[in-house]
Amino acid sequence: MEFAMMRMKTLGFALLLAFAMIATLFGPGHPVALAQSDERCFAETGYCIRGTIREYWEQNGGLAVFGLPLGPQQAMMGEDGVTRQAQWFERHRLEIHPENAAPYNVLLGRIGVDTLGRQGRDWQSFPRPDSAAEADAERCALFRETGFIVCDEFLTAFRSYGLNFAGRPGITFEESLALFGYPISQPMTEVIEGKAYTVQWFERARFELHPENRPPFNVLFGRLGAETIEAPAMALQRGPWQLVAFGNVNAPQAAYAGQASTLAFDGSRASGSTGCNTFGGAYTVNNNQLSFGPLISTLIACAEPTLDAQEQAIFAGLQDVRSFTLAGNDLRISYDDGRQALVYRNIGAAALEAGAWQLVAFGDTNAPRPAAEEPATIMFDGMRVMGRTGCNNFNGGYSLDGTTVTFQPLATTLALCTSDTLAAQEQAVLAALQGARPFTIVNNELRIAYDQGRQTLVYRPSASRQSVVSGTVTYLPRIALLPNAIVQVQLVDISRADAPAVVLASDTYVSGGQQVPLPFVLPFNPAQINPAYTYAVQARITIDGQLRFISTTQNLVITRNNPTTLEVLVSPV
């Protein structure tokens, strides 16, 4: 409930007494919103809005669009590196730009784009819809600038709010666009606070469909401001984390392999192991600043000199920590004025990305069907997921959030499955690998749940635990590829100039009408790789036995800091 603004024209004894009683009632540690002359305060968070920001908040949607204030108005550095007055709200950060005329004297960041970026998701790679939906102008609106379509409840919500342009009655399209920006996705399913919702992303918002609410509250705007503020602290709690390296940032030492060193955060206390001793203590987080209170640990002597050096580095780092960064699934704790670092990896991510997994069962969670004999695999490399359904290859991006993996749209080959069992298996795999899915790894078994937990894919480590080179094949001419085109991609050893290339892996399939970019996956045995050798990917496309496209440049991979994910350009013959 919002506190009404108090206009303090006089300050008599009675008012002072009333304030004193309020302070006594709430006591220390409970912020009390006491309004100044132009402030509006909120008991829910204890913060107030005033002046330009208050005016903007009230005129452009208020609580529904921006949410409650989550902190005071204060000097903050903007995206352009300039410090200005700004304030965080549940759904946005409002930034004062006095050099601009209203309504642009307060600006909103592209918080939708920024949030996706923080999750490692590139909105420009999201699939565009079928253009046929453009014809239904009453239900939908096509935004040609980004190629996405907004329909039904989401379109109603978009049209219901906008910046208040002076002299314009009602809410115009331009006012709505100024507030939310362009759509940057189609509707998709995502897990928010443990529940699956249909959402659509915009440059400055995430629209969420809540069918349990009556209109207009069936569409709510995501708490992206709160998520941004809470992100560093919450991300730490998405461990536990396992040490992978420590020491000098320019020459880190690998963590001791004989005994895992871990670190976990629960919101107020941290606990872990150095590899030979356990420890625990309080910690605090302020943006990317991390500090620990005194740590209590066991006092077992480390048996190995390497383990002892690791323990000393851990305790030194946790007591002298200056900042931390999260990149993908890695947590880096910097200390010694940035010269030293502890590098941890999310244990769930480490297990998920340990190697290739092979499907052993799918379907009903309580009575899964055995997988087909044709191998179906999946592999996560930190940025991309790739594998095989049993009859087609797939490839795409993904991100991790604790025990939830969110799949970006997958590119697949289009070969026909040769049996009903394979077809059912492929349908299950492709249905599961969409949107946000909870996963577990227990007793060396990976389970990916979908259909609200009623269906499950069950994987176990493949016997070879191979690594892969993956990517796409594309070409520049605007030519449709015939359905009978055969795509062949090979991983080759080209180290010897006086000898033919040695083929280490090959991926060959019929395009089946699939157009470029065409995905490929090339599993290989890491034991066959010599760091001193040179490896490359070669590709060709043939139609009716005639070579039509071929790669003409070296596409180096694996060794000498070359990638394992790439795009291979083929040229017409």
Coordinates of C-alpha atoms in Angstrom, one line a residue:
M1 CA 0.0 0.0 0.0
E2 CA 1.3 3.4 -0.9
F3 CA 1.8 6.1 1.7
A4 CA 0.1 9.3 0.7
M5 CA 2.4 12.3 0.3
M6 CA 2.7 14.4 3.5
R7 CA 2.8 18.1 3.0
M8 CA 4.7 19.4 6.0
K9 CA 3.7 23.1 6.1
T10 CA 4.2 23.3 9.9
L11 CA 6.3 21.3 12.3
G12 CA 4.6 21.5 15.7
F13 CA 5.2 19.4 18.8
A14 CA 2.4 17.0 18.0
L15 CA 3.9 16.1 14.6
L16 CA 7.3 15.6 16.2
L17 CA 5.7 13.3 18.8
A18 CA 3.9 11.3 16.1
F19 CA 7.2 10.8 14.2
A20 CA 8.9 9.7 17.5
M21 CA 6.1 7.2 18.1
I22 CA 6.5 5.8 14.6
A23 CA 10.2 5.4 15.0
T24 CA 9.7 3.6 18.3
L25 CA 7.1 1.3 16.8
F26 CA 9.3 0.2 13.9
G27 CA 12.5 0.2 15.8
P28 CA 16.1 0.1 14.4
G29 CA 16.7 -1.9 11.2
H30 CA 13.2 -1.2 9.8
P31 CA 13.4 1.6 7.2
V32 CA 10.4 4.0 7.6
A33 CA 9.3 6.0 4.6
L34 CA 8.7 9.5 5.8
A35 CA 7.9 11.9 3.0
Q36 CA 9.5 15.2 2.4
S37 CA 7.6 18.1 0.7
D38 CA 7.7 16.7 -2.8
E39 CA 8.2 13.0 -2.0
R40 CA 5.9 10.0 -2.4
C41 CA 6.9 7.1 -0.2
F42 CA 6.2 3.4 -0.1
A43 CA 5.9 1.3 3.0
E44 CA 6.5 -1.9 1.1
T45 CA 10.2 -1.1 0.4
G46 CA 10.8 2.0 2.6
Y47 CA 12.0 4.2 -0.3
C48 CA 10.6 7.4 -1.8
I49 CA 10.4 9.0 -5.2
R50 CA 10.6 12.7 -5.8
G51 CA 11.0 15.5 -8.3
T52 CA 11.6 14.6 -11.9
I53 CA 11.6 10.9 -11.3
R54 CA 8.3 11.0 -9.4
E55 CA 6.6 13.1 -12.1
Y56 CA 7.8 10.6 -14.8
W57 CA 6.8 7.6 -12.7
E58 CA 3.3 8.9 -12.1
Q59 CA 2.7 10.1 -15.7
N60 CA 3.9 7.0 -17.5
G61 CA 2.4 4.0 -15.9
G62 CA 3.3 4.1 -12.3
L63 CA 3.3 0.9 -10.3
A64 CA 2.1 -1.4 -13.1
V65 CA 4.9 -0.3 -15.5
F66 CA 7.8 0.5 -13.2
G67 CA 7.0 -1.2 -9.9
L68 CA 8.1 -0.1 -6.4
P69 CA 11.4 1.8 -5.8
L70 CA 14.1 -0.5 -4.7
G71 CA 16.6 2.1 -3.5
P72 CA 17.1 5.8 -3.1
Q73 CA 17.6 8.3 -5.9
Q74 CA 21.4 8.7 -6.1
A75 CA 24.3 9.3 -8.4
M76 CA 24.9 6.2 -10.7
M77 CA 27.1 5.6 -13.7
G78 CA 25.1 5.1 -16.9
E79 CA 25.8 3.0 -19.9
D80 CA 27.7 5.9 -21.5
G81 CA 30.1 6.1 -18.5
V82 CA 28.6 9.4 -17.3
T83 CA 27.4 9.7 -13.7
R84 CA 23.8 11.0 -13.3
Q85 CA 21.0 10.9 -10.8
A86 CA 19.1 7.6 -11.1
Q87 CA 16.9 5.2 -9.2
W88 CA 16.2 1.5 -9.4
F89 CA 12.6 0.2 -9.5
E90 CA 11.3 -3.3 -9.7
R91 CA 11.0 -3.3 -13.4
H92 CA 13.4 -0.5 -14.6
R93 CA 16.1 1.9 -13.8
L94 CA 15.1 5.6 -14.3
E95 CA 17.9 7.9 -15.2
I96 CA 17.6 11.7 -15.2
H97 CA 18.9 13.6 -18.3
P98 CA 18.4 17.3 -17.6
E99 CA 19.8 18.2 -20.9
N100 CA 16.8 16.7 -22.7
A101 CA 13.2 18.1 -22.9
A102 CA 10.4 16.1 -21.4
P103 CA 9.5 13.2 -21.6
Y104 CA 13.1 12.4 -22.6
N105 CA 14.5 14.1 -19.5
V106 CA 14.2 10.7 -17.9
L107 CA 15.5 7.7 -19.9
L108 CA 15.1 4.0 -19.6
G109 CA 17.8 1.5 -20.4
R110 CA 17.3 -1.5 -22.8
I111 CA 16.8 -3.7 -19.8
G112 CA 15.2 -6.5 -21.8
V113 CA 18.2 -6.7 -24.1
D114 CA 20.6 -6.4 -21.2
T115 CA 18.9 -9.1 -19.2
L116 CA 19.0 -11.6 -22.1
G117 CA 22.7 -10.6 -22.6
R118 CA 23.4 -11.3 -19.0
Q119 CA 21.9 -14.8 -19.5
G120 CA 24.1 -15.4 -22.5
R121 CA 21.2 -15.2 -24.9
D122 CA 21.4 -13.4 -28.3
W123 CA 17.9 -12.2 -29.2
Q124 CA 19.0 -11.7 -32.8
S125 CA 19.3 -15.5 -33.1
F126 CA 15.7 -16.1 -32.0
P127 CA 13.5 -17.5 -34.8
R128 CA 11.2 -15.2 -36.7
P129 CA 7.5 -16.2 -37.1
D130 CA 5.7 -17.3 -40.2
S131 CA 4.8 -14.2 -42.2
A132 CA 1.2 -15.5 -42.6
A133 CA 0.4 -14.2 -39.2
E134 CA 0.9 -10.7 -40.5
A135 CA -2.5 -11.0 -42.3
D136 CA -4.5 -11.0 -39.0
A137 CA -4.2 -7.3 -38.4
E138 CA -6.9 -7.3 -35.7
R139 CA -5.1 -9.8 -33.5
C140 CA -1.5 -9.1 -34.3
A141 CA 1.0 -6.4 -35.3
L142 CA 4.2 -7.1 -37.2
F143 CA 7.2 -5.1 -36.2
R144 CA 9.3 -5.1 -39.4
E145 CA 12.3 -3.5 -37.6
T146 CA 13.0 -6.7 -35.7
G147 CA 10.8 -9.2 -37.6
F148 CA 8.7 -10.3 -34.6
I149 CA 4.9 -10.3 -34.2
V150 CA 2.9 -9.3 -31.1
C151 CA -0.6 -10.7 -30.7
D152 CA -3.7 -11.0 -28.5
E153 CA -3.1 -10.3 -24.8
F154 CA 0.4 -9.1 -25.3
L155 CA -0.7 -6.6 -28.0
T156 CA -3.5 -5.3 -25.7
A157 CA -0.9 -4.7 -23.0
F158 CA 1.5 -3.0 -25.4
R159 CA -1.2 -0.6 -26.5
S160 CA -2.4 0.1 -23.0
Y161 CA 0.7 2.0 -21.8
G162 CA 3.1 4.6 -23.2
L163 CA 5.1 7.6 -22.5
N164 CA 3.0 10.7 -22.1
F165 CA 3.8 12.9 -25.1
A166 CA 2.3 16.4 -24.5
G167 CA -0.6 17.3 -26.7
R168 CA -1.5 13.8 -27.8
P169 CA -4.8 12.4 -26.5
G170 CA -5.0 8.7 -25.5
I171 CA -2.0 6.4 -26.0
T172 CA -0.5 6.3 -29.5
F173 CA 1.7 3.6 -31.0
E174 CA 4.7 5.9 -30.8
E175 CA 4.2 6.4 -27.1
S176 CA 3.9 2.7 -26.5
L177 CA 7.0 2.1 -28.6
A178 CA 8.9 4.7 -26.7
L179 CA 8.1 3.0 -23.4
F180 CA 8.6 -0.7 -24.3
G181 CA 10.8 -0.6 -27.4
Y182 CA 10.5 -3.2 -30.2
P183 CA 9.7 -6.9 -29.6
I184 CA 12.8 -9.0 -29.6
S185 CA 11.3 -12.5 -29.4
Q186 CA 8.2 -14.4 -30.2
P187 CA 6.2 -15.8 -27.2
M188 CA 8.1 -18.5 -25.4
T189 CA 7.9 -20.6 -22.3
E190 CA 10.2 -19.7 -19.4
V191 CA 10.5 -20.6 -15.7
I192 CA 10.0 -17.7 -13.4
E193 CA 10.2 -18.2 -9.6
G194 CA 9.7 -22.0 -10.2
K195 CA 6.6 -21.7 -12.5
A196 CA 6.4 -21.9 -16.3
Y197 CA 4.9 -18.9 -18.0
T198 CA 4.4 -17.7 -21.6
V199 CA 6.5 -14.6 -22.0
Q200 CA 7.5 -12.2 -24.8
W201 CA 10.6 -10.1 -24.7
F202 CA 10.8 -6.4 -25.7
E203 CA 13.8 -4.1 -25.7
R204 CA 12.7 -2.6 -22.4
A205 CA 10.4 -5.2 -20.8
R206 CA 9.4 -8.8 -20.5
F207 CA 5.7 -9.4 -20.9
E208 CA 4.4 -12.3 -18.8
L209 CA 1.0 -14.0 -19.4
H210 CA -0.7 -14.9 -16.1
P211 CA -3.9 -16.7 -17.1
E212 CA -4.9 -17.1 -13.5
N213 CA -5.5 -13.3 -13.3
R214 CA -8.4 -11.3 -14.8
P215 CA -7.7 -8.7 -17.5
P216 CA -5.9 -6.4 -17.5
F217 CA -3.8 -8.1 -14.8
N218 CA -3.4 -11.3 -17.0
V219 CA -0.3 -9.6 -18.5
L220 CA 2.3 -8.5 -16.0
F221 CA 5.7 -6.9 -16.7
G222 CA 8.7 -8.8 -15.4
R223 CA 10.6 -7.6 -12.4
L224 CA 13.8 -7.0 -14.5
G225 CA 15.0 -4.2 -12.3
A226 CA 14.8 -6.4 -9.2
E227 CA 16.4 -9.3 -11.1
T228 CA 19.3 -7.0 -12.2
I229 CA 19.9 -5.8 -8.7
E230 CA 19.6 -9.2 -7.2
A231 CA 21.4 -11.0 -10.0
P232 CA 24.9 -11.0 -8.5
A233 CA 23.8 -12.2 -5.0
M234 CA 21.4 -14.7 -6.5
A235 CA 23.9 -16.0 -9.0
L236 CA 26.3 -16.9 -6.2
Q237 CA 23.6 -19.1 -4.6
R238 CA 23.2 -21.1 -7.8
G239 CA 26.2 -23.2 -6.9
P240 CA 27.7 -25.0 -5.3
W241 CA 31.0 -24.2 -7.0
Q242 CA 34.1 -26.3 -7.5
L243 CA 37.6 -24.8 -7.7
V244 CA 39.2 -25.3 -11.1
A245 CA 42.2 -22.9 -10.9
F246 CA 43.9 -20.5 -8.5
G247 CA 46.9 -18.1 -8.2
N248 CA 48.4 -15.6 -10.5
V249 CA 45.8 -14.4 -13.1
N250 CA 48.4 -14.6 -15.8
A251 CA 49.6 -18.1 -15.0
P252 CA 46.9 -19.8 -12.9
Q253 CA 47.6 -23.2 -11.4
A254 CA 45.1 -26.0 -11.9
A255 CA 43.1 -27.1 -8.8
Y256 CA 44.2 -30.3 -7.1
A257 CA 42.6 -33.2 -8.9
G258 CA 42.6 -35.7 -6.1
Q259 CA 40.0 -34.0 -3.8
A260 CA 37.3 -31.5 -4.8
S261 CA 37.5 -28.0 -3.3
T262 CA 34.0 -26.4 -3.1
L263 CA 32.3 -23.2 -2.2
A264 CA 28.5 -22.6 -1.5
F265 CA 26.5 -19.5 -0.6
D266 CA 23.0 -19.6 1.1
G267 CA 22.2 -15.9 1.2
S268 CA 24.0 -15.1 4.5
R269 CA 26.6 -17.8 5.1
A270 CA 29.3 -19.4 2.9
S271 CA 30.6 -22.9 3.4
G272 CA 33.0 -25.1 1.6
S273 CA 36.1 -27.2 1.5
T274 CA 39.7 -26.4 0.6
G275 CA 40.4 -30.0 -0.4
C276 CA 41.6 -31.0 3.1
N277 CA 39.6 -28.7 5.5
T278 CA 36.0 -27.5 5.6
F279 CA 35.2 -23.9 6.5
G280 CA 32.2 -21.6 7.0
G281 CA 31.4 -18.0 7.8
A282 CA 29.2 -15.0 7.0
Y283 CA 29.4 -13.0 3.8
T284 CA 27.9 -9.9 2.2
V285 CA 27.4 -8.9 -1.4
N286 CA 27.0 -5.3 -2.8
N287 CA 26.7 -5.5 -6.6
N288 CA 30.0 -7.2 -7.6
Q289 CA 31.7 -6.5 -4.3
L290 CA 32.0 -9.6 -2.0
S291 CA 33.4 -9.7 1.6
F292 CA 33.6 -12.5 4.1
G293 CA 33.5 -12.3 7.9
P294 CA 35.9 -14.4 10.0
L295 CA 36.0 -18.0 8.7
I296 CA 36.0 -21.0 11.0
S297 CA 37.7 -24.1 9.7
T298 CA 38.8 -27.5 10.7
L299 CA 42.6 -27.9 11.3
I300 CA 43.6 -31.1 9.4
A301 CA 47.1 -31.0 8.0
C302 CA 47.1 -31.2 4.2
A303 CA 48.8 -34.4 3.0
E304 CA 50.1 -33.0 -0.3
P305 CA 52.2 -29.9 -0.9
T306 CA 50.1 -28.9 -3.8
L307 CA 46.9 -29.2 -1.7
D308 CA 48.5 -27.2 1.0
A309 CA 49.4 -24.4 -1.5
Q310 CA 45.8 -24.5 -2.7
E311 CA 44.4 -24.2 0.8
Q312 CA 46.6 -21.2 1.5
A313 CA 45.5 -19.5 -1.7
I314 CA 41.8 -20.1 -0.8
F315 CA 42.0 -18.7 2.7
A316 CA 44.1 -15.7 1.5
G317 CA 41.6 -15.1 -1.4
L318 CA 38.5 -15.3 0.7
Q319 CA 39.9 -12.9 3.4
D320 CA 41.3 -10.4 0.9
V321 CA 38.6 -10.6 -1.8
R322 CA 38.0 -7.3 -3.6
S323 CA 35.4 -8.3 -6.3
F324 CA 33.9 -11.2 -8.1
T325 CA 32.7 -11.7 -11.7
L326 CA 30.4 -14.3 -13.2
A327 CA 31.0 -15.3 -16.8
G328 CA 28.9 -18.2 -18.1
N329 CA 29.3 -20.9 -15.5
D330 CA 32.5 -19.6 -13.9
L331 CA 32.9 -17.6 -10.7
R332 CA 36.1 -15.6 -10.5
I333 CA 37.1 -14.2 -7.1
S334 CA 39.8 -11.6 -7.4
Y335 CA 42.2 -10.6 -4.6
D336 CA 45.7 -9.2 -4.0
D337 CA 44.6 -6.0 -5.9
G338 CA 43.5 -8.1 -8.8
R339 CA 46.8 -10.0 -9.2
Q340 CA 45.5 -13.3 -7.9
A341 CA 42.2 -15.1 -8.4
L342 CA 40.3 -18.1 -7.4
V343 CA 38.3 -19.6 -10.3
Y344 CA 35.3 -21.8 -9.5
R345 CA 32.9 -23.6 -11.9
N346 CA 29.3 -24.3 -11.2
I347 CA 29.2 -28.0 -10.1
G348 CA 25.9 -28.6 -12.0
A349 CA 27.5 -27.0 -15.1
A350 CA 30.7 -29.0 -14.7
A351 CA 28.8 -32.2 -14.5
L352 CA 26.5 -31.3 -17.4
E353 CA 29.5 -30.3 -19.6
A354 CA 31.8 -33.2 -18.6
G355 CA 31.3 -34.9 -22.0
A356 CA 28.8 -36.6 -24.3
W357 CA 25.6 -38.1 -22.9
Q358 CA 23.7 -41.0 -24.6
L359 CA 19.9 -41.3 -24.4
V360 CA 18.8 -44.5 -22.6
A361 CA 15.1 -43.8 -22.0
F362 CA 12.4 -41.2 -22.8
G363 CA 8.7 -40.5 -22.3
D364 CA 6.5 -40.9 -19.2
T365 CA 8.5 -40.0 -16.1
N366 CA 7.0 -43.0 -14.2
A367 CA 7.4 -45.5 -17.0
P368 CA 9.9 -44.3 -19.6
R369 CA 10.4 -46.1 -22.9
P370 CA 13.9 -47.6 -23.7
A371 CA 15.8 -45.6 -26.3
A372 CA 16.2 -46.9 -29.9
E373 CA 19.3 -48.8 -30.8
E374 CA 20.4 -46.0 -33.1
P375 CA 22.5 -43.8 -30.8
A376 CA 21.0 -40.5 -29.6
T377 CA 23.4 -38.1 -27.9
I378 CA 23.6 -34.7 -26.4
M379 CA 26.6 -32.6 -25.4
F380 CA 27.0 -29.2 -23.8
D381 CA 30.2 -27.2 -24.3
G382 CA 29.6 -24.1 -22.2
M383 CA 27.9 -22.1 -25.0
R384 CA 26.2 -24.5 -27.4
V385 CA 24.3 -27.8 -27.1
M386 CA 24.6 -30.3 -29.9
G387 CA 23.8 -33.9 -30.5
R388 CA 21.6 -36.4 -32.4
T389 CA 18.0 -37.5 -32.0
G390 CA 18.7 -40.9 -33.5
C391 CA 18.0 -39.8 -37.0
N392 CA 18.9 -36.1 -37.2
N393 CA 21.6 -33.8 -35.8
F394 CA 20.7 -30.7 -33.8
N395 CA 22.7 -27.7 -32.7
G396 CA 21.9 -24.5 -30.8
G397 CA 22.6 -22.2 -27.8
Y398 CA 21.7 -22.7 -24.2
S399 CA 22.1 -21.1 -20.8
L400 CA 22.2 -22.4 -17.2
D401 CA 20.5 -21.0 -14.1
G402 CA 21.2 -23.4 -11.2
T403 CA 19.4 -26.6 -12.1
T404 CA 17.5 -25.1 -15.1
V405 CA 18.8 -25.2 -18.6
T406 CA 17.2 -22.9 -21.1
F407 CA 17.5 -24.0 -24.7
Q408 CA 17.6 -21.5 -27.5
P409 CA 15.9 -22.5 -30.8
L410 CA 17.7 -25.5 -32.3
A411 CA 18.8 -25.9 -35.9
T412 CA 18.3 -29.5 -37.1
T413 CA 18.7 -31.6 -40.2
L414 CA 15.5 -32.9 -41.8
A415 CA 16.2 -36.6 -42.6
L416 CA 13.2 -38.9 -42.3
C417 CA 13.4 -41.4 -39.4
T418 CA 13.5 -45.0 -40.5
S419 CA 11.2 -46.4 -37.8
D420 CA 8.2 -45.5 -35.7
T421 CA 10.3 -45.9 -32.6
L422 CA 13.0 -43.5 -33.9
A423 CA 10.3 -41.0 -34.9
A424 CA 8.7 -41.1 -31.5
Q425 CA 12.1 -40.7 -29.9
E426 CA 12.9 -37.7 -32.1
Q427 CA 9.6 -36.0 -31.2
A428 CA 10.3 -36.5 -27.5
V429 CA 13.9 -35.1 -27.8
L430 CA 12.9 -32.0 -29.8
A431 CA 9.9 -31.4 -27.5
A432 CA 12.1 -31.5 -24.4
L433 CA 14.9 -29.3 -25.7
Q434 CA 12.8 -26.2 -26.0
G435 CA 12.7 -23.3 -23.6
A436 CA 13.5 -23.6 -19.9
R437 CA 13.8 -27.2 -18.5
P438 CA 14.8 -28.4 -15.0
F439 CA 17.5 -31.1 -15.0
T440 CA 19.1 -33.3 -12.4
I441 CA 22.3 -35.3 -12.4
V442 CA 22.2 -38.1 -9.9
N443 CA 24.3 -41.3 -9.8
N444 CA 25.8 -40.3 -13.2
E445 CA 22.4 -40.1 -14.8
L446 CA 21.2 -36.9 -16.5
R447 CA 17.4 -36.3 -16.5
I448 CA 15.8 -33.5 -18.4
A449 CA 12.1 -33.0 -17.4
Y450 CA 9.5 -31.4 -19.7
D451 CA 5.7 -31.3 -20.1
Q452 CA 5.4 -30.0 -16.5
G453 CA 7.4 -32.9 -15.2
R454 CA 5.3 -35.6 -16.7
Q455 CA 7.8 -36.5 -19.4
T456 CA 11.6 -37.0 -19.0
L457 CA 14.7 -37.7 -21.2
V458 CA 17.2 -40.0 -19.4
Y459 CA 20.8 -39.8 -20.5
R460 CA 23.9 -41.6 -19.2
P461 CA 27.6 -40.8 -20.0
S462 CA 28.5 -42.2 -23.4
A463 CA 31.1 -44.9 -23.4
S464 CA 33.7 -42.8 -25.3
R465 CA 33.0 -39.4 -23.5
Q466 CA 34.0 -37.7 -26.8
S467 CA 34.5 -34.1 -27.5
V468 CA 33.0 -32.4 -30.5
V469 CA 33.5 -29.7 -33.1
S470 CA 30.2 -28.2 -34.2
G471 CA 28.7 -25.4 -36.1
T472 CA 26.9 -24.6 -39.4
V473 CA 27.6 -24.6 -43.1
T474 CA 26.4 -21.7 -45.1
Y475 CA 26.8 -20.0 -48.5
L476 CA 26.3 -16.4 -49.8
P477 CA 24.3 -16.9 -53.1
R478 CA 20.5 -16.6 -52.7
I479 CA 19.9 -20.1 -54.0
A480 CA 17.4 -22.6 -52.5
L481 CA 19.0 -25.9 -51.7
L482 CA 17.2 -28.9 -53.3
P483 CA 15.8 -31.6 -50.9
N484 CA 18.2 -34.3 -52.2
A485 CA 21.3 -32.2 -51.6
I486 CA 24.0 -34.2 -49.6
V487 CA 25.9 -32.3 -47.0
Q488 CA 29.3 -33.6 -46.0
V489 CA 31.5 -32.1 -43.2
Q490 CA 34.8 -33.5 -42.1
L491 CA 37.3 -32.9 -39.3
V492 CA 40.7 -33.5 -40.8
D493 CA 44.4 -33.4 -39.7
I494 CA 46.3 -31.2 -42.2
S495 CA 49.6 -31.1 -40.3
R496 CA 51.6 -32.7 -43.1
A497 CA 51.8 -30.7 -46.3
D498 CA 53.3 -33.6 -48.2
A499 CA 50.5 -36.0 -47.4
P500 CA 46.7 -36.2 -47.8
A501 CA 44.6 -34.9 -44.9
V502 CA 43.7 -37.5 -42.4
V503 CA 39.9 -37.7 -41.7
L504 CA 39.2 -37.9 -37.9
A505 CA 35.4 -37.5 -38.0
S506 CA 32.7 -37.1 -40.7
D507 CA 29.0 -35.9 -40.7
T508 CA 27.1 -36.7 -43.8
Y509 CA 23.3 -36.3 -44.3
V510 CA 20.6 -35.4 -46.9
S511 CA 19.4 -31.9 -46.4
G512 CA 15.7 -32.9 -46.8
G513 CA 14.7 -29.3 -47.7
Q514 CA 16.6 -27.7 -44.9
Q515 CA 18.2 -24.4 -46.0
V516 CA 21.4 -22.7 -44.8
P517 CA 22.7 -22.5 -42.2
L518 CA 23.1 -26.3 -42.0
P519 CA 24.2 -27.7 -38.7
F520 CA 26.9 -30.2 -38.2
V521 CA 28.4 -32.1 -35.2
L522 CA 31.8 -33.9 -35.4
P523 CA 32.6 -36.0 -32.4
F524 CA 36.3 -36.8 -31.8
N525 CA 38.4 -38.5 -29.3
P526 CA 40.6 -36.0 -27.4
A527 CA 43.3 -38.6 -27.0
Q528 CA 43.8 -38.5 -30.8
I529 CA 44.6 -34.7 -30.7
N530 CA 48.3 -33.7 -30.7
P531 CA 48.7 -30.0 -29.5
A532 CA 51.5 -29.5 -32.1
Y533 CA 49.3 -30.6 -35.0
T534 CA 46.9 -28.6 -37.2
Y535 CA 43.3 -29.5 -37.6
A536 CA 40.6 -28.1 -39.8
V537 CA 36.9 -28.5 -40.9
Q538 CA 36.1 -29.1 -44.6
A539 CA 32.7 -29.1 -46.1
R540 CA 31.0 -29.8 -49.4
I541 CA 27.5 -30.1 -50.9
T542 CA 26.7 -32.4 -53.8
I543 CA 23.5 -32.9 -55.7
D544 CA 22.9 -36.0 -57.9
G545 CA 26.5 -36.8 -57.6
Q546 CA 27.8 -33.5 -58.8
L547 CA 29.8 -31.2 -56.5
R548 CA 27.9 -27.8 -56.2
F549 CA 29.6 -26.1 -53.2
I550 CA 32.9 -26.6 -51.4
S551 CA 34.9 -24.8 -48.6
T552 CA 37.9 -23.0 -50.1
T553 CA 39.5 -21.5 -47.0
Q554 CA 41.1 -23.2 -44.0
N555 CA 38.7 -23.5 -41.1
L556 CA 41.2 -24.2 -38.3
V557 CA 39.9 -25.8 -35.1
I558 CA 40.9 -27.2 -31.7
T559 CA 44.6 -26.6 -31.3
R560 CA 46.6 -23.3 -31.0
N561 CA 43.7 -21.4 -29.5
N562 CA 41.4 -22.2 -32.4
P563 CA 37.7 -22.6 -31.8
T564 CA 35.6 -25.8 -31.6
T565 CA 32.4 -24.0 -32.8
L566 CA 32.4 -22.2 -36.1
E567 CA 30.6 -21.3 -39.3
V568 CA 32.0 -22.8 -42.5
L569 CA 31.5 -20.9 -45.7
V570 CA 31.2 -22.9 -48.9
S571 CA 31.5 -21.4 -52.4
P572 CA 29.8 -22.4 -55.6
V573 CA 31.8 -24.7 -57.9

